[in-house]
Amino acid sequence: MTELVQTFNFRVRIGRSGFPSRTAEPPPVLPLTSGQEGGARREASAAGRGSAAGSSGPERIGDGGFQECSGLGLEADLREYPEGGANGEVVRRVGRVKLQPLVLKRGMLIATAGAGTDTSLWDWLHGMVSGGTPAPRYDGDVEVLDPLGRRVVAHWKFSRGLPLKITGPTLNAKTGEIAVEELHIAHEGLRLERTP
């Protein structure tokens, strides 16, 4: 029996990449004193492995329901080599893969009652353009869930993302629409993983 994937129920999780560059070693797991709680120990361990989904706290960014996600695609660049004497044929060779930026849209969030909006996505872009080195990179997971939210039916993983563009909401006093912000993420790899 074949089951079609429905795309209305999904989640996106973005966490700090454990690898600042392609050639660097992952950061070491720092020893914790006996007074620190198990949650902090798990966070440090996850950060040392470069796990986006397993970490929590300051290593995570953009938590909250994203309403739309696009850009889950790869495009192969083919090179054409015309051969002399073979006018009816063209030899094609595989070139580089073109990666599309991920585009995420979500409603602007207020972190806690009485506070201002969550600025984590904007802070990520400002941290990069302000000249801080190395630029903070984030890995992420895009998971499509079954209609009941109990099972992951599709799972994409992207690595070493950088903020390409962030757009604030269009403000209009005549409508009562939710403010939506849009984030474009340029990444260095995307793959669809098998789900159990």
mmCIF file of C-alpha atoms in Angstrom:
data_model
loop_
_atom_site.group_PDB
_atom_site.id
_atom_site.type_symbol
_atom_site.label_atom_id
_atom_site.label_comp_id
_atom_site.label_asym_id
_atom_site.label_seq_id
_atom_site.Cartn_x
_atom_site.Cartn_y
_atom_site.Cartn_z
ATOM 1 C CA MET A 1 0.000 0.000 0.000
ATOM 2 C CA THR A 2 1.344 3.421 -0.979
ATOM 3 C CA GLU A 3 0.988 6.462 1.263
ATOM 4 C CA LEU A 4 1.262 10.003 -0.069
ATOM 5 C CA VAL A 5 3.148 12.580 1.995
ATOM 6 C CA GLN A 6 0.944 15.446 3.157
ATOM 7 C CA THR A 7 2.840 18.694 3.619
ATOM 8 C CA PHE A 8 0.653 20.665 6.022
ATOM 9 C CA ASN A 9 2.186 19.222 9.209
ATOM 10 C CA PHE A 10 5.921 19.924 9.435
ATOM 11 C CA ARG A 11 8.529 21.337 11.788
ATOM 12 C CA VAL A 12 11.859 23.085 11.286
ATOM 13 C CA ARG A 13 14.635 22.963 13.871
ATOM 14 C CA ILE A 14 17.806 25.039 13.526
ATOM 15 C CA GLY A 15 20.826 24.621 15.809
ATOM 16 C CA ARG A 16 24.372 25.940 15.945
ATOM 17 C CA SER A 17 26.741 23.959 13.749
ATOM 18 C CA GLY A 18 29.529 22.181 15.588
ATOM 19 C CA PHE A 19 31.872 22.641 12.634
ATOM 20 C CA PRO A 20 33.002 26.265 12.050
ATOM 21 C CA SER A 21 34.749 25.276 8.796
ATOM 22 C CA ARG A 22 35.053 22.242 6.559
ATOM 23 C CA THR A 23 38.570 21.451 7.750
ATOM 24 C CA ALA A 24 38.161 22.207 11.439
ATOM 25 C CA GLU A 25 37.753 19.603 14.119
ATOM 26 C CA PRO A 26 34.498 19.672 16.085
ATOM 27 C CA PRO A 27 34.738 21.708 19.286
ATOM 28 C CA PRO A 28 35.712 19.708 22.369
ATOM 29 C CA VAL A 29 33.142 18.704 24.959
ATOM 30 C CA LEU A 30 33.938 20.803 27.999
ATOM 31 C CA PRO A 31 33.955 19.086 31.402
ATOM 32 C CA LEU A 32 31.236 20.271 33.747
ATOM 33 C CA THR A 33 31.513 20.703 37.453
ATOM 34 C CA SER A 34 29.504 18.410 39.687
ATOM 35 C CA GLY A 35 27.109 21.241 40.595
ATOM 36 C CA GLN A 36 25.787 21.664 37.064
ATOM 37 C CA GLU A 37 22.549 19.994 36.081
ATOM 38 C CA GLY A 38 22.110 17.130 33.662
ATOM 39 C CA GLY A 39 20.374 19.405 31.140
ATOM 40 C CA ALA A 40 23.476 21.554 30.818
ATOM 41 C CA ARG A 41 25.589 18.404 30.440
ATOM 42 C CA ARG A 42 23.378 17.216 27.583
ATOM 43 C CA GLU A 43 23.574 20.647 25.905
ATOM 44 C CA ALA A 44 27.365 20.687 26.015
ATOM 45 C CA SER A 45 27.551 17.140 24.710
ATOM 46 C CA ALA A 46 25.148 17.874 21.841
ATOM 47 C CA ALA A 47 27.028 21.034 20.918
ATOM 48 C CA GLY A 48 30.275 19.072 20.827
ATOM 49 C CA ARG A 49 28.788 16.601 18.350
ATOM 50 C CA GLY A 50 27.357 19.361 16.182
ATOM 51 C CA SER A 51 23.816 18.110 16.675
ATOM 52 C CA ALA A 52 21.178 20.638 15.704
ATOM 53 C CA ALA A 53 18.090 18.759 16.725
ATOM 54 C CA GLY A 54 19.322 17.535 20.082
ATOM 55 C CA SER A 55 20.621 20.787 21.505
ATOM 56 C CA SER A 56 18.570 23.369 23.326
ATOM 57 C CA GLY A 57 18.974 26.789 24.865
ATOM 58 C CA PRO A 58 21.230 29.413 23.263
ATOM 59 C CA GLU A 59 22.524 27.007 20.589
ATOM 60 C CA ARG A 60 19.059 26.846 19.011
ATOM 61 C CA ILE A 61 17.577 29.604 16.867
ATOM 62 C CA GLY A 62 14.197 30.374 15.394
ATOM 63 C CA ASP A 63 12.157 28.027 17.546
ATOM 64 C CA GLY A 64 8.495 28.424 16.849
ATOM 65 C CA GLY A 65 6.160 27.242 14.162
ATOM 66 C CA PHE A 66 7.264 28.057 10.652
ATOM 67 C CA GLN A 67 4.272 28.399 8.362
ATOM 68 C CA GLU A 68 6.032 27.783 5.049
ATOM 69 C CA CYS A 69 9.236 26.145 3.892
ATOM 70 C CA SER A 70 10.486 26.125 0.307
ATOM 71 C CA GLY A 71 13.806 25.516 -1.416
ATOM 72 C CA LEU A 72 14.092 21.799 -0.629
ATOM 73 C CA GLY A 73 15.771 21.009 -3.921
ATOM 74 C CA LEU A 74 19.025 20.222 -5.691
ATOM 75 C CA GLU A 75 19.832 20.879 -9.335
ATOM 76 C CA ALA A 76 22.640 19.167 -11.228
ATOM 77 C CA ASP A 77 24.706 21.297 -13.595
ATOM 78 C CA LEU A 78 25.404 19.324 -16.787
ATOM 79 C CA ARG A 79 28.310 20.158 -19.119
ATOM 80 C CA GLU A 80 27.838 19.605 -22.841
ATOM 81 C CA TYR A 81 30.732 18.620 -25.098
ATOM 82 C CA PRO A 82 29.952 18.513 -28.834
ATOM 83 C CA GLU A 83 32.078 15.928 -30.619
ATOM 84 C CA GLY A 84 33.389 16.568 -34.081
ATOM 85 C CA GLY A 85 31.722 14.471 -36.744
ATOM 86 C CA ALA A 86 28.803 13.446 -34.484
ATOM 87 C CA ASN A 87 26.334 16.183 -35.413
ATOM 88 C CA GLY A 88 23.321 14.311 -34.043
ATOM 89 C CA GLU A 89 24.778 13.724 -30.575
ATOM 90 C CA VAL A 90 26.023 15.707 -27.606
ATOM 91 C CA VAL A 91 28.171 14.219 -24.835
ATOM 92 C CA ARG A 92 26.970 15.277 -21.392
ATOM 93 C CA ARG A 93 29.035 15.140 -18.221
ATOM 94 C CA VAL A 94 28.016 15.784 -14.632
ATOM 95 C CA GLY A 95 29.034 19.151 -13.214
ATOM 96 C CA ARG A 96 28.504 20.745 -9.824
ATOM 97 C CA VAL A 97 25.260 20.664 -7.890
ATOM 98 C CA LYS A 98 23.386 23.938 -7.507
ATOM 99 C CA LEU A 99 21.943 24.451 -4.045
ATOM 100 C CA GLN A 100 18.841 26.556 -3.641
ATOM 101 C CA PRO A 101 18.443 28.691 -0.529
ATOM 102 C CA LEU A 102 15.830 27.562 1.955
ATOM 103 C CA VAL A 103 13.031 30.071 2.437
ATOM 104 C CA LEU A 104 11.255 29.940 5.802
ATOM 105 C CA LYS A 105 8.248 32.022 6.778
ATOM 106 C CA ARG A 106 6.808 32.369 10.255
ATOM 107 C CA GLY A 107 4.700 34.713 12.275
ATOM 108 C CA MET A 108 6.667 37.141 14.427
ATOM 109 C CA LEU A 109 6.767 35.794 17.971
ATOM 110 C CA ILE A 110 6.712 37.432 21.380
ATOM 111 C CA ALA A 111 9.033 35.364 23.545
ATOM 112 C CA THR A 112 7.279 35.950 26.890
ATOM 113 C CA ALA A 113 4.260 37.882 28.072
ATOM 114 C CA GLY A 114 5.044 41.590 28.340
ATOM 115 C CA ALA A 115 8.309 41.291 26.351
ATOM 116 C CA GLY A 116 9.216 42.396 22.824
ATOM 117 C CA THR A 117 9.397 40.234 19.722
ATOM 118 C CA ASP A 118 11.895 37.390 19.336
ATOM 119 C CA THR A 119 14.893 38.885 17.481
ATOM 120 C CA SER A 120 16.993 35.718 17.130
ATOM 121 C CA LEU A 121 16.730 35.489 13.323
ATOM 122 C CA TRP A 122 17.626 39.177 12.896
ATOM 123 C CA ASP A 123 20.495 38.848 15.381
ATOM 124 C CA TRP A 124 21.927 35.983 13.303
ATOM 125 C CA LEU A 125 22.120 38.150 10.171
ATOM 126 C CA HIS A 126 23.431 41.184 12.082
ATOM 127 C CA GLY A 127 26.107 39.011 13.699
ATOM 128 C CA MET A 128 27.355 37.994 10.270
ATOM 129 C CA VAL A 129 27.354 41.433 8.612
ATOM 130 C CA SER A 130 28.986 43.120 11.620
ATOM 131 C CA GLY A 131 32.264 41.393 10.733
ATOM 132 C CA GLY A 132 32.420 38.820 13.510
ATOM 133 C CA THR A 133 34.593 35.853 12.542
ATOM 134 C CA PRO A 134 33.946 33.101 12.050
ATOM 135 C CA ALA A 135 30.370 33.772 10.967
ATOM 136 C CA PRO A 136 27.958 31.681 13.058
ATOM 137 C CA ARG A 137 26.669 28.745 11.029
ATOM 138 C CA TYR A 138 23.624 26.658 11.768
ATOM 139 C CA ASP A 139 22.528 23.161 10.757
ATOM 140 C CA GLY A 140 18.890 22.246 10.546
ATOM 141 C CA ASP A 141 16.223 19.629 10.102
ATOM 142 C CA VAL A 142 12.963 19.871 8.178
ATOM 143 C CA GLU A 143 10.617 17.065 9.184
ATOM 144 C CA VAL A 144 7.224 16.290 7.684
ATOM 145 C CA LEU A 145 4.924 14.528 10.156
ATOM 146 C CA ASP A 146 1.909 12.328 9.588
ATOM 147 C CA PRO A 147 -1.508 14.024 10.106
ATOM 148 C CA LEU A 148 -1.565 12.997 13.779
ATOM 149 C CA GLY A 149 1.990 14.255 14.412
ATOM 150 C CA ARG A 150 3.200 10.885 15.728
ATOM 151 C CA ARG A 151 5.562 9.781 12.965
ATOM 152 C CA VAL A 152 8.185 11.482 10.773
ATOM 153 C CA VAL A 153 7.452 10.533 7.172
ATOM 154 C CA ALA A 154 10.094 12.718 5.464
ATOM 155 C CA HIS A 155 13.273 14.276 6.875
ATOM 156 C CA TRP A 156 15.594 16.747 5.130
ATOM 157 C CA LYS A 157 18.854 17.829 6.753
ATOM 158 C CA PHE A 158 20.842 20.909 5.741
ATOM 159 C CA SER A 159 24.323 21.834 6.937
ATOM 160 C CA ARG A 160 26.394 24.959 7.580
ATOM 161 C CA GLY A 161 23.658 27.488 6.845
ATOM 162 C CA LEU A 162 24.215 31.232 6.653
ATOM 163 C CA PRO A 163 21.473 33.885 6.619
ATOM 164 C CA LEU A 164 21.127 35.233 3.095
ATOM 165 C CA LYS A 165 18.177 37.552 3.580
ATOM 166 C CA ILE A 166 15.594 38.391 6.206
ATOM 167 C CA THR A 167 12.426 40.304 5.489
ATOM 168 C CA GLY A 168 10.106 41.870 8.027
ATOM 169 C CA PRO A 169 6.341 42.012 7.705
ATOM 170 C CA THR A 170 4.377 44.362 5.487
ATOM 171 C CA LEU A 171 2.609 46.687 7.891
ATOM 172 C CA ASN A 172 -0.952 47.670 7.020
ATOM 173 C CA ALA A 173 -3.277 49.326 9.528
ATOM 174 C CA LYS A 174 -6.361 48.409 7.462
ATOM 175 C CA THR A 175 -6.031 44.651 7.984
ATOM 176 C CA GLY A 176 -5.750 42.454 11.038
ATOM 177 C CA GLU A 177 -3.221 40.048 9.545
ATOM 178 C CA ILE A 178 -0.460 38.357 11.522
ATOM 179 C CA ALA A 179 3.014 39.882 11.060
ATOM 180 C CA VAL A 180 5.134 37.399 9.077
ATOM 181 C CA GLU A 181 8.906 37.434 8.731
ATOM 182 C CA GLU A 182 10.810 35.591 6.011
ATOM 183 C CA LEU A 183 14.298 34.074 6.323
ATOM 184 C CA HIS A 184 16.473 32.877 3.423
ATOM 185 C CA ILE A 185 19.247 30.440 4.381
ATOM 186 C CA ALA A 186 22.168 29.646 2.055
ATOM 187 C CA HIS A 187 23.625 26.267 3.009
ATOM 188 C CA GLU A 188 26.422 23.912 1.965
ATOM 189 C CA GLY A 189 24.517 20.654 1.713
ATOM 190 C CA LEU A 190 21.009 19.213 1.686
ATOM 191 C CA ARG A 191 19.906 15.610 1.771
ATOM 192 C CA LEU A 192 16.706 13.654 2.190
ATOM 193 C CA GLU A 193 17.297 11.025 4.855
ATOM 194 C CA ARG A 194 15.587 7.687 5.247
ATOM 195 C CA THR A 195 13.012 7.547 7.998
ATOM 196 C CA PRO A 196 12.440 4.392 10.054
#
